[in-house]
Short mmCIF file of C-alpha atoms and ligand atoms in Angstrom, two decimals:
data_model
loop_
_atom_site.label_atom_id
_atom_site.label_comp_id
_atom_site.label_asym_id
_atom_site.label_seq_id
_atom_site.Cartn_x
_atom_site.Cartn_y
_atom_site.Cartn_z
CA UNK A 1 8.46 104.78 114.08
CA UNK A 2 7.72 100.86 115.17
CA UNK A 3 4.78 99.44 116.08
CA UNK A 4 4.68 96.79 118.03
CA UNK A 5 2.21 93.77 117.26
CA UNK A 6 0.20 91.19 119.39
CA UNK A 7 1.66 88.80 117.81
CA UNK A 8 4.23 86.08 118.13
CA UNK A 9 5.54 82.94 116.42
CA UNK A 10 5.63 79.82 117.93
CA UNK A 11 9.48 79.86 116.40
CA UNK A 12 9.91 83.55 118.32
CA UNK A 13 7.97 83.90 121.47
CA UNK A 14 8.78 87.94 121.31
CA UNK A 15 6.05 90.18 119.90
CA UNK A 16 6.42 90.91 116.35
CA UNK A 17 7.31 94.64 115.17
CA UNK A 18 6.68 96.60 112.12
CA UNK A 19 9.09 99.25 111.30
CA UNK A 20 8.43 102.87 109.37
CA UNK A 21 10.68 104.77 108.14
CA UNK A 22 10.71 108.55 107.03
CA UNK A 23 7.27 108.56 108.62
CA UNK A 24 4.64 111.31 107.57
CA UNK A 25 2.57 113.70 109.60
CA UNK A 26 -0.19 112.57 107.96
CA UNK A 27 0.49 108.68 108.65
CA UNK A 28 1.46 109.65 112.78
CA UNK A 29 -1.67 111.42 112.70
CA UNK A 30 -3.47 108.44 111.11
CA UNK A 31 -2.04 106.24 113.39
CA UNK A 32 -3.34 108.36 116.19
CA UNK A 33 -6.54 108.37 115.56
CA UNK A 34 -6.53 104.25 114.60
CA UNK A 35 -5.47 104.04 118.44
CA UNK A 36 -8.22 105.97 119.52
CA UNK A 37 -11.48 106.52 118.46
CA UNK A 38 -10.65 105.04 115.03
CA UNK A 39 -11.64 106.51 111.06
CA UNK A 40 -14.08 105.90 108.65
CA UNK A 41 -13.12 103.74 105.75
CA UNK A 42 -13.88 106.83 103.20
CA UNK A 43 -11.98 109.36 105.51
CA UNK A 44 -8.18 108.43 105.10
CA UNK A 45 -8.03 109.28 101.80
CA UNK A 46 -9.16 112.88 102.59
CA UNK A 47 -7.02 113.50 105.71
CA UNK A 48 -3.88 113.72 104.29
CA UNK A 49 -5.71 116.53 101.77
CA UNK A 50 -6.48 118.76 104.54
CA UNK A 51 -2.96 118.39 106.32
CA UNK A 52 -0.46 118.12 103.40
CA UNK A 53 -1.61 119.31 100.02
CA UNK A 54 1.63 118.43 97.99
CA UNK A 55 1.64 115.06 99.41
CA UNK A 56 0.24 112.01 97.45
CA UNK A 57 -2.67 111.68 100.04
CA UNK A 58 -3.23 107.73 98.10
CA UNK A 59 0.03 106.76 99.50
CA UNK A 60 -0.77 106.03 102.80
CA UNK A 61 -3.66 103.46 101.22
CA UNK A 62 -0.96 100.59 101.03
CA UNK A 63 0.52 101.70 104.76
CA UNK A 64 -3.33 101.10 106.15
CA UNK A 65 -3.67 98.19 104.13
CA UNK A 66 -0.36 96.64 105.23
CA UNK A 67 -1.50 97.35 109.20
CA UNK A 68 -4.76 95.39 107.99
CA UNK A 69 -2.82 92.63 106.29
CA UNK A 70 -0.80 92.71 109.75
CA UNK A 71 -3.64 92.22 111.84
CA UNK A 72 -3.94 95.52 113.49
CA UNK A 73 -7.06 97.11 112.55
CA UNK A 74 -10.19 96.10 113.82
CA UNK A 75 -13.12 96.68 111.14
CA UNK A 76 -16.25 97.96 111.72
CA UNK A 77 -19.89 98.38 110.37
CA UNK A 78 -21.96 100.54 112.36
CA UNK A 79 -25.65 100.95 112.59
CA UNK A 80 -28.37 102.88 114.47
CA UNK A 81 -27.65 100.84 117.80
CA UNK A 82 -23.78 101.52 117.47
CA UNK A 83 -21.57 98.83 116.23
CA UNK A 84 -23.38 96.58 113.94
CA UNK A 85 -20.00 94.12 113.29
CA UNK A 86 -16.56 93.93 113.71
CA UNK A 87 -13.85 92.06 112.37
CA UNK A 88 -11.00 91.03 115.24
CA UNK A 89 -8.03 90.25 113.80
CA UNK A 90 -6.53 86.58 115.42
CA UNK A 91 -3.39 86.49 113.80
CA UNK A 92 -1.72 88.17 110.62
CA UNK A 93 -2.71 87.72 107.00
CA UNK A 94 -6.32 88.85 106.45
CA UNK A 95 -7.14 89.42 103.17
CA UNK A 96 -9.95 92.53 102.12
CA UNK A 97 -12.70 90.63 99.80
CA UNK A 98 -14.07 93.33 97.10
CA UNK A 99 -18.14 92.71 96.31
CA UNK A 100 -18.20 90.66 93.89
CA UNK A 101 -18.65 92.19 90.18
CA UNK A 102 -21.10 89.52 88.84
CA UNK A 103 -23.87 88.47 90.65
CA UNK A 104 -23.22 85.49 93.12
CA UNK A 105 -25.04 83.34 95.90
CA UNK A 106 -23.27 83.29 98.80
CA UNK A 107 -23.44 80.77 101.95
CA UNK A 108 -21.95 79.84 105.55
CA UNK A 109 -18.33 77.81 105.63
CA UNK A 110 -18.91 74.76 106.81
CA UNK A 111 -16.48 75.12 109.27
CA UNK A 112 -17.84 77.98 111.29
CA UNK A 113 -17.75 77.97 114.83
CA UNK A 114 -20.31 80.34 116.60
CA UNK A 115 -19.85 81.40 120.32
CA UNK A 116 -21.70 83.98 122.36
CA UNK A 117 -19.83 86.35 124.05
CA UNK A 118 -20.61 89.69 125.94
CA UNK A 119 -21.19 91.91 123.42
CA UNK A 120 -22.92 89.20 120.90
CA UNK A 121 -21.98 86.58 119.11
CA UNK A 122 -18.34 85.44 117.89
CA UNK A 123 -18.33 83.59 114.53
CA UNK A 124 -14.81 81.97 113.42
CA UNK A 125 -13.70 79.55 110.95
CA UNK A 126 -10.19 77.57 111.38
CA UNK A 127 -9.86 79.11 107.62
CA UNK A 128 -9.92 82.36 108.31
CA UNK A 129 -7.43 84.89 111.14
CA UNK A 130 -10.32 86.68 112.10
CA UNK A 131 -13.50 86.52 114.53
CA UNK A 132 -16.78 87.93 113.09
CA UNK A 133 -18.26 89.39 115.69
CA UNK A 134 -21.90 90.13 115.51
CA UNK A 135 -23.16 92.79 117.90
CA UNK A 136 -26.07 93.82 116.73
CA UNK A 137 -29.06 90.77 117.54
CA UNK A 138 -30.66 92.18 114.53
CA UNK A 139 -28.53 90.39 112.76
CA UNK A 140 -28.51 86.58 113.73
CA UNK A 141 -31.32 85.81 111.94
CA UNK A 142 -29.04 86.73 108.65
CA UNK A 143 -26.67 84.02 109.90
CA UNK A 144 -29.56 81.52 110.10
CA UNK A 145 -30.53 82.41 106.69
CA UNK A 146 -27.25 82.37 105.12
CA UNK A 147 -26.97 78.66 105.81
CA UNK A 148 -28.34 78.11 102.38
CA UNK A 149 -27.56 79.92 99.48
CA UNK A 150 -28.61 83.35 99.39
CA UNK A 151 -28.54 86.00 96.92
CA UNK A 152 -27.23 89.54 97.34
CA UNK A 153 -31.30 90.49 97.44
CA UNK A 154 -31.77 87.64 100.32
CA UNK A 155 -29.15 89.33 102.42
CA UNK A 156 -30.24 92.93 101.72
CA UNK A 157 -33.81 92.34 102.94
CA UNK A 158 -32.66 90.33 105.95
CA UNK A 159 -30.24 93.66 107.54
CA UNK A 160 -31.81 95.98 109.52
CA UNK A 161 -33.13 98.89 107.78
CA UNK A 162 -30.65 101.25 108.25
CA UNK A 163 -28.22 98.72 107.00
CA UNK A 164 -29.53 98.28 103.52
CA UNK A 165 -28.15 100.85 102.01
CA UNK A 166 -24.49 99.84 102.52
CA UNK A 167 -25.48 96.03 102.01
CA UNK A 168 -22.69 95.49 99.39
CA UNK A 169 -19.90 96.69 102.42
CA UNK A 170 -21.66 93.99 104.46
CA UNK A 171 -21.12 91.59 101.96
CA UNK A 172 -17.86 92.84 101.72
CA UNK A 173 -17.17 92.46 104.82
CA UNK A 174 -18.70 89.19 105.52
CA UNK A 175 -16.77 87.55 102.47
CA UNK A 176 -13.54 89.39 104.33
CA UNK A 177 -14.05 87.41 107.69
CA UNK A 178 -14.16 84.07 105.64
CA UNK A 179 -17.40 83.24 107.77
CA UNK A 180 -19.35 83.70 104.58
CA UNK A 181 -18.18 82.78 101.15
CA UNK A 182 -19.22 82.45 97.32
CA UNK A 183 -21.30 78.95 96.37
CA UNK A 184 -19.62 77.12 93.82
CA UNK A 185 -21.01 75.03 91.15
CA UNK A 186 -20.98 71.72 94.08
CA UNK A 187 -23.14 74.30 96.39
CA UNK A 188 -20.44 74.44 98.45
CA UNK A 189 -18.39 77.90 99.39
CA UNK A 190 -14.89 78.17 97.55
CA UNK A 191 -12.99 78.96 100.53
CA UNK A 192 -13.85 75.90 101.97
CA UNK A 193 -13.68 73.39 98.87
CA UNK A 194 -10.15 72.73 99.26
CA UNK A 195 -10.55 71.31 102.61
CA UNK A 196 -13.98 69.64 101.65
CA UNK A 197 -12.27 67.67 98.74
CA UNK A 198 -9.06 66.75 101.30
CA UNK A 199 -11.95 65.35 103.78
CA UNK A 200 -11.33 67.60 106.16
CA UNK A 201 -14.36 67.77 109.10
CA UNK A 202 -14.99 70.76 111.90
CA UNK A 203 -13.25 69.79 114.49
CA UNK A 204 -10.14 68.13 113.16
CA UNK A 205 -9.92 71.31 111.21
CA UNK A 206 -10.26 73.73 114.00
CA UNK A 207 -7.99 71.02 116.29
CA UNK A 208 -5.46 71.31 113.65
CA UNK A 209 -4.99 75.10 113.15
CA UNK A 210 -5.62 75.74 117.06
CA UNK A 211 -2.59 72.96 117.83
CA UNK A 212 -0.16 73.50 114.75
CA UNK A 213 -0.58 77.71 113.64
CA UNK A 214 2.24 79.17 113.53
CA UNK A 215 1.26 82.39 115.09
CA UNK A 216 0.22 82.91 118.73
CA UNK A 217 -1.77 86.12 120.09
CA UNK A 218 0.28 87.35 122.95
CA UNK A 219 -2.38 90.18 124.16
CA UNK A 220 -4.76 87.19 124.48
CA UNK A 221 -2.28 85.59 126.57
CA UNK A 222 -1.94 88.24 128.59
CA UNK A 223 -5.67 88.64 129.42
CA UNK A 224 -5.83 84.98 130.51
CA UNK A 225 -6.26 84.46 134.28
CA UNK A 226 -2.46 84.07 135.57
CA UNK A 227 -2.48 80.61 137.11
CA UNK A 228 0.83 80.99 138.80
CA UNK A 229 -0.56 79.50 142.47
CA UNK A 230 -2.35 76.79 140.21
CA UNK A 231 0.49 74.35 140.59
CA UNK A 232 0.87 71.15 137.97
CA UNK A 233 -0.98 68.13 139.93
CA UNK A 234 1.85 65.62 141.20
CA UNK A 235 3.20 62.98 139.24
CA UNK A 236 2.25 60.46 141.77
CA UNK A 237 -1.78 60.39 142.37
CA UNK A 238 -3.29 57.73 144.24
CA UNK A 239 -6.20 55.31 143.17
CA UNK A 240 -8.57 53.62 145.01
CA UNK A 241 -7.27 49.90 145.50
CA UNK A 242 -8.98 46.63 146.68
CA UNK A 243 -5.48 44.97 146.50
CA UNK A 244 -2.20 45.08 145.37
CA UNK A 245 -0.52 42.26 143.19
CA UNK A 246 3.23 42.88 143.01
CA UNK A 247 4.83 41.77 139.28
CA UNK A 248 8.20 40.01 138.77
CA UNK A 249 10.85 42.42 137.73
CA UNK A 250 12.21 41.09 134.71
CA UNK A 251 15.92 40.12 134.67
CA UNK A 252 18.01 41.66 131.93
CA UNK A 253 20.59 39.23 131.32
CA UNK A 254 17.99 36.60 129.94
CA UNK A 255 16.55 38.92 127.43
CA UNK A 256 19.13 39.89 124.96
CA UNK A 257 17.64 39.97 121.48
CA UNK A 258 18.52 42.33 118.37
CA UNK A 259 16.69 45.36 118.33
CA UNK A 260 17.08 45.73 114.50
CA UNK A 261 15.14 42.38 114.53
CA UNK A 262 12.63 43.39 116.79
CA UNK A 263 11.70 46.29 114.77
CA UNK A 264 11.62 44.14 112.04
CA UNK A 265 9.61 41.43 113.40
CA UNK A 266 6.88 43.69 115.03
CA UNK A 267 3.33 43.44 113.55
CA UNK A 268 -0.34 43.10 114.86
CA UNK A 269 -1.14 39.78 115.83
CA UNK A 270 -5.20 39.29 116.58
CA UNK A 271 -5.37 35.61 116.86
CA UNK A 272 -4.29 33.98 120.04
CA UNK A 273 -3.25 30.55 121.56
CA UNK A 274 -5.39 29.23 124.11
CA UNK A 275 -2.46 29.33 126.62
CA UNK A 276 -2.66 32.34 128.56
CA UNK A 277 -0.44 35.13 129.20
CA UNK A 278 1.30 34.89 132.45
CA UNK A 279 2.60 37.58 135.00
CA UNK A 280 5.93 37.16 134.00
CA UNK A 281 5.20 38.15 130.83
CA UNK A 282 2.93 40.95 131.57
CA UNK A 283 5.20 42.37 134.34
CA UNK A 284 8.14 42.59 131.51
CA UNK A 285 5.91 44.44 128.83
CA UNK A 286 5.02 46.43 131.55
CA UNK A 287 8.82 47.06 133.34
CA UNK A 288 10.03 47.85 129.86
CA UNK A 289 7.37 50.14 128.37
CA UNK A 290 5.91 52.25 131.55
CA UNK A 291 7.61 51.58 134.84
CA UNK A 292 8.67 54.75 136.49
CA UNK A 293 12.49 55.03 136.28
CA UNK A 294 13.25 58.33 138.48
CA UNK A 295 10.68 61.02 139.58
CA UNK A 296 12.35 64.20 138.51
CA UNK A 297 12.07 68.14 138.85
CA UNK A 298 11.51 69.85 135.36
CA UNK A 299 12.40 73.26 134.97
CA UNK A 300 14.11 73.30 138.60
CA UNK A 301 14.36 77.24 139.44
CA UNK A 302 11.93 78.07 137.68
CA UNK A 303 8.10 79.61 138.60
CA UNK A 304 6.98 76.76 136.67
CA UNK A 305 8.82 73.96 137.98
CA UNK A 306 6.83 70.79 138.24
CA UNK A 307 7.34 67.18 139.24
CA UNK A 308 8.45 65.12 136.17
CA UNK A 309 8.79 61.35 135.27
CA UNK A 310 11.49 59.27 133.69
CA UNK A 311 10.02 56.03 132.10
CA UNK A 312 10.92 53.81 129.10
CA UNK A 313 8.48 55.78 126.90
CA UNK A 314 9.28 59.15 126.43
CA UNK A 315 6.83 62.16 126.87
CA UNK A 316 6.43 65.40 126.32
CA UNK A 317 7.88 67.48 129.09
CA UNK A 318 8.32 64.66 131.17
CA UNK A 319 4.91 64.92 132.65
CA UNK A 320 3.73 61.26 131.81
CA UNK A 321 0.17 62.25 132.38
CA UNK A 322 -0.72 58.88 130.77
CA UNK A 323 -1.40 55.69 133.04
CA UNK A 324 -2.19 52.15 132.11
CA UNK A 325 -5.29 50.35 133.22
CA UNK A 326 -5.86 46.49 132.52
CA UNK A 327 -8.86 44.66 131.84
CA UNK A 328 -7.27 41.10 132.47
CA UNK A 329 -9.00 38.63 131.29
CA UNK A 330 -7.24 35.82 131.97
CA UNK A 331 -3.55 35.95 133.14
CA UNK A 332 -1.62 32.74 134.56
CA UNK A 333 -0.55 34.38 138.30
CA UNK A 334 -3.14 37.46 138.53
CA UNK A 335 -6.82 37.04 138.86
CA UNK A 336 -8.85 38.51 136.35
CA UNK A 337 -10.29 42.21 137.24
CA UNK A 338 -9.71 45.52 136.45
CA UNK A 339 -6.17 46.55 137.67
CA UNK A 340 -4.11 50.16 137.75
CA UNK A 341 -0.59 49.85 136.79
CA UNK A 342 1.26 51.17 139.68
CA UNK A 343 4.82 52.69 137.75
CA UNK A 344 6.05 53.07 141.11
CA UNK A 345 5.87 50.18 142.73
CA UNK A 346 5.93 47.56 139.44
CA UNK A 347 2.81 46.41 140.70
CA UNK A 348 -0.73 46.05 139.98
CA UNK A 349 -4.19 47.60 142.11
CA UNK A 350 -7.08 45.75 142.03
CA UNK A 351 -9.59 48.20 141.20
CA UNK A 352 -12.83 45.45 140.70
CA UNK A 353 -13.86 42.35 139.38
CA UNK A 354 -14.27 41.33 135.97
CA UNK A 355 -17.39 43.07 136.00
CA UNK A 356 -20.10 44.12 133.30
CA UNK A 357 -18.52 47.33 131.99
CA UNK A 358 -15.28 45.15 132.18
CA UNK A 359 -16.93 42.53 129.50
CA UNK A 360 -18.22 44.98 127.31
CA UNK A 361 -14.62 46.63 127.31
CA UNK A 362 -13.59 43.45 125.83
CA UNK A 363 -16.28 42.72 123.77
CA UNK A 364 -15.79 46.43 121.91
CA UNK A 365 -12.27 45.42 121.49
CA UNK A 366 -13.45 42.79 119.63
CA UNK A 367 -15.64 44.54 117.67
CA UNK A 368 -12.69 47.08 116.81
CA UNK A 369 -10.77 44.05 115.05
CA UNK A 370 -12.81 42.77 113.22
CA UNK A 371 -13.93 46.59 111.80
CA UNK A 372 -9.84 47.09 110.85
CA UNK A 373 -9.76 46.41 107.22
CA UNK A 374 -6.64 45.42 107.39
CA UNK A 375 -7.61 42.84 109.76
CA UNK A 376 -7.54 40.08 106.56
CA UNK A 377 -7.38 37.12 109.02
CA UNK A 378 -9.98 38.23 111.24
CA UNK A 379 -13.42 38.16 109.87
CA UNK A 380 -16.91 39.27 111.79
CA UNK A 381 -17.71 36.97 114.48
CA UNK A 382 -14.01 35.48 114.31
CA UNK A 383 -12.49 37.47 116.55
CA UNK A 384 -11.12 36.77 119.71
CA UNK A 385 -11.11 38.75 123.28
CA UNK A 386 -7.28 39.69 124.49
CA UNK A 387 -5.74 37.85 127.59
CA UNK A 388 -5.71 41.71 128.54
CA UNK A 389 -6.72 44.76 126.92
CA UNK A 390 -4.65 47.69 128.21
CA UNK A 391 -6.60 51.40 128.64
CA UNK A 392 -4.24 54.17 128.68
CA UNK A 393 -5.86 56.93 130.67
CA UNK A 394 -4.89 60.41 130.77
CA UNK A 395 -4.81 63.20 133.60
CA UNK A 396 -5.70 65.96 131.54
CA UNK A 397 -5.06 68.54 134.73
CA UNK A 398 -1.14 67.98 134.31
CA UNK A 399 -1.02 68.95 130.96
CA UNK A 400 -3.74 71.42 131.07
CA UNK A 401 -1.43 73.32 133.76
CA UNK A 402 1.34 73.67 131.80
CA UNK A 403 -0.17 74.33 128.52
CA UNK A 404 -3.04 76.81 129.33
CA UNK A 405 -1.16 79.37 127.07
CA UNK A 406 0.06 77.26 124.06
CA UNK A 407 -3.35 75.34 123.70
CA UNK A 408 -1.16 72.06 123.18
CA UNK A 409 -2.40 70.11 125.94
CA UNK A 410 -4.61 67.45 123.98
CA UNK A 411 -2.28 67.38 121.13
CA UNK A 412 0.38 66.82 123.32
CA UNK A 413 -1.23 63.92 125.18
CA UNK A 414 -2.17 62.41 121.82
CA UNK A 415 1.26 62.30 120.83
CA UNK A 416 2.31 60.89 124.12
CA UNK A 417 -0.32 58.24 123.40
CA UNK A 418 1.55 57.29 120.01
CA UNK A 419 4.93 57.08 121.97
CA UNK A 420 2.85 54.74 124.37
CA UNK A 421 1.62 52.65 121.36
CA UNK A 422 4.98 51.75 119.82
CA UNK A 423 6.59 51.35 122.98
CA UNK A 424 3.99 48.50 123.79
CA UNK A 425 4.34 46.80 119.94
CA UNK A 426 8.17 46.48 120.51
CA UNK A 427 8.45 45.30 123.54
CA UNK A 428 5.57 42.35 123.19
CA UNK A 429 7.37 41.62 119.86
CA UNK A 430 10.43 41.35 122.07
CA UNK A 431 8.99 38.95 124.55
CA UNK A 432 7.28 37.11 121.67
CA UNK A 433 3.20 38.23 123.32
CA UNK A 434 0.81 39.02 120.25
CA UNK A 435 0.46 43.02 120.22
CA UNK A 436 -2.76 45.25 118.34
CA UNK A 437 -3.42 48.44 119.06
CA UNK A 438 -6.88 49.74 118.95
CA UNK A 439 -8.69 52.81 117.21
CA UNK A 440 -11.78 52.43 119.12
CA UNK A 441 -12.28 52.98 122.80
CA UNK A 442 -15.16 54.40 125.15
CA UNK A 443 -14.15 57.12 127.57
CA UNK A 444 -17.75 55.77 129.41
CA UNK A 445 -16.70 52.33 130.13
CA UNK A 446 -13.50 53.21 131.05
CA UNK A 447 -15.34 55.99 133.66
CA UNK A 448 -17.92 53.12 134.60
CA UNK A 449 -15.41 50.81 135.14
CA UNK A 450 -12.67 52.60 136.93
CA UNK A 451 -15.25 54.74 139.07
CA UNK A 452 -13.11 57.96 138.25
CA UNK A 453 -14.90 60.83 136.92
CA UNK A 454 -13.97 61.46 133.14
CA UNK A 455 -13.32 64.47 133.90
CA UNK A 456 -10.15 64.09 136.18
CA UNK A 457 -8.95 61.08 133.99
CA UNK A 458 -10.01 59.89 130.62
CA UNK A 459 -9.19 56.90 128.51
CA UNK A 460 -7.15 58.03 125.00
CA UNK A 461 -6.09 54.61 123.76
CA UNK A 462 -6.44 50.71 123.89
CA UNK A 463 -3.90 47.82 123.01
CA UNK A 464 -4.63 44.34 123.40
CA UNK A 465 -2.12 41.61 124.29
CA UNK A 466 -2.45 37.79 124.18
CA UNK A 467 -0.02 34.84 123.53
CA UNK A 468 0.12 34.22 119.63
CA UNK A 469 -1.61 31.67 118.29
C1 FMN B 1 -3.33 53.97 116.94
C2 FMN B 1 -3.42 52.49 116.01
C3 FMN B 1 -4.83 51.91 115.82
C4 FMN B 1 -5.11 50.61 115.66
N1 FMN B 1 -6.64 50.67 115.63
C5 FMN B 1 -6.98 49.03 115.34
C6 FMN B 1 -8.38 48.55 115.35
O1 FMN B 1 -8.91 49.26 116.02
N2 FMN B 1 -8.31 47.35 114.97
C7 FMN B 1 -7.21 46.40 114.62
O2 FMN B 1 -7.22 45.05 114.61
N3 FMN B 1 -5.85 47.03 114.25
C8 FMN B 1 -5.55 48.29 114.93
N4 FMN B 1 -4.33 48.65 114.52
C9 FMN B 1 -3.09 48.12 113.86
C10 FMN B 1 -2.94 48.16 112.54
O3 FMN B 1 -4.43 47.59 112.01
C11 FMN B 1 -1.92 47.96 111.77
O4 FMN B 1 -0.55 48.25 112.96
C12 FMN B 1 -1.71 47.74 110.61
O5 FMN B 1 -2.73 46.88 109.80
C13 FMN B 1 -0.56 47.48 110.27
O6 FMN B 1 -0.40 46.19 110.23
P1 FMN B 1 0.96 45.75 111.40
O7 FMN B 1 1.09 46.50 112.72
O8 FMN B 1 1.01 44.34 111.61
O9 FMN B 1 2.18 46.14 110.71
C14 FMN B 1 -4.36 49.98 114.80
C15 FMN B 1 -2.63 50.36 115.21
C16 FMN B 1 -2.48 51.53 115.68
C17 FMN B 1 -1.04 52.17 115.82
#
């Protein structure tokens, strides 16, 4: 007998299967019941006895445990209003947690997220492969109570009356979900401790698990609205500009440098000479980092085919959703202001003068420089504004349309940003400029300066450029 599971792995996108050999009638019957109305947890031990007097009925228990472990069973506890709570597997690997033998205190994991759904509340944690769905609203106060450590008795009294009798099962159920855990001596939940010690916060752990998880749930993907007629937004996107400045194209001949020497020489420089950078140097930096070499069709012939680009920098899927904007404070040959780099025409489209939000961006860059612990040469109040602050902004929709199923859109955007940081560093070094990547930036300021809604294009990285001191 072959059971097709809803799960696939990132390495093998086909649904995984489970094979049973020499299947007994008893197992067939149970599998049938499990796929229809379900069975009661204590019932599965009784069923085989009725139908196969000689068969060792306990043999079924490991098989049911195996189904559970493989994320194929939904476990639920019923109350007088019907289903009170359910454990819905997200991927294989769920362990059944027994009610602890000795007196313990229990509390919510600090990594949980709560999301309302039609049936009630879905509670998940990146540390467990299951969703705890609370369907009976009388259980909601218990969740609030579990924010602080609770004894068995606390939990029992917070349960609806008809569930109190099975409070131990409820506790075992909550522990199995990973949403609730046993408190340790540091007043943390045991299952959280390793992640807490390593310094994980909830957002990062959830983003990490979401984008790096091994298993994918094919069932869920099939339920997602299909985006067949939703085309990937085009690679070329016109911004509203006031004027256009053509940039000089570099002549390759006069710039032969040893690549390995450039790698050796690359370093962050945060102190600038009084001589501003030139349009020629800026043009070369942008040309060798971001100009569009070629417009291509990715996955040609397939329904998902989309427009891609080729640039000196690599980009996942050739999407190149990141564009460069430049806050130019001073540059010989280009007037101060806020510009978009047109990578197709190798030109700058002026979007505004060097207005207040631009000044705030430059000021923020200075503060960020001083905050870098490694920036020994720059102490607070001594940071300098760069000649040019480069802002990387992404059109999220381009990645989202391609990655609606994988959920990797934002993770890949950040990886693309990393690729651009390094390219800017190396090219700036080759050109003898002073490069410095930045950690902090404000999407709100970018929105104010560019006039573009942060939902359609948002900033994800900043980079300072000037002439070295
Ligand atoms: C993604 C990224 C973010 C950075 N953020 C900052 C920052 O906010 N402020 C700063 O002064 N330097 C920043 N830097 C530069 C690092 O501090 C620098 O690379 C590090 O100290 C090592 O020095 P090096 O680049 O000279 O090898 C950043 C670099 C990168 C790649």
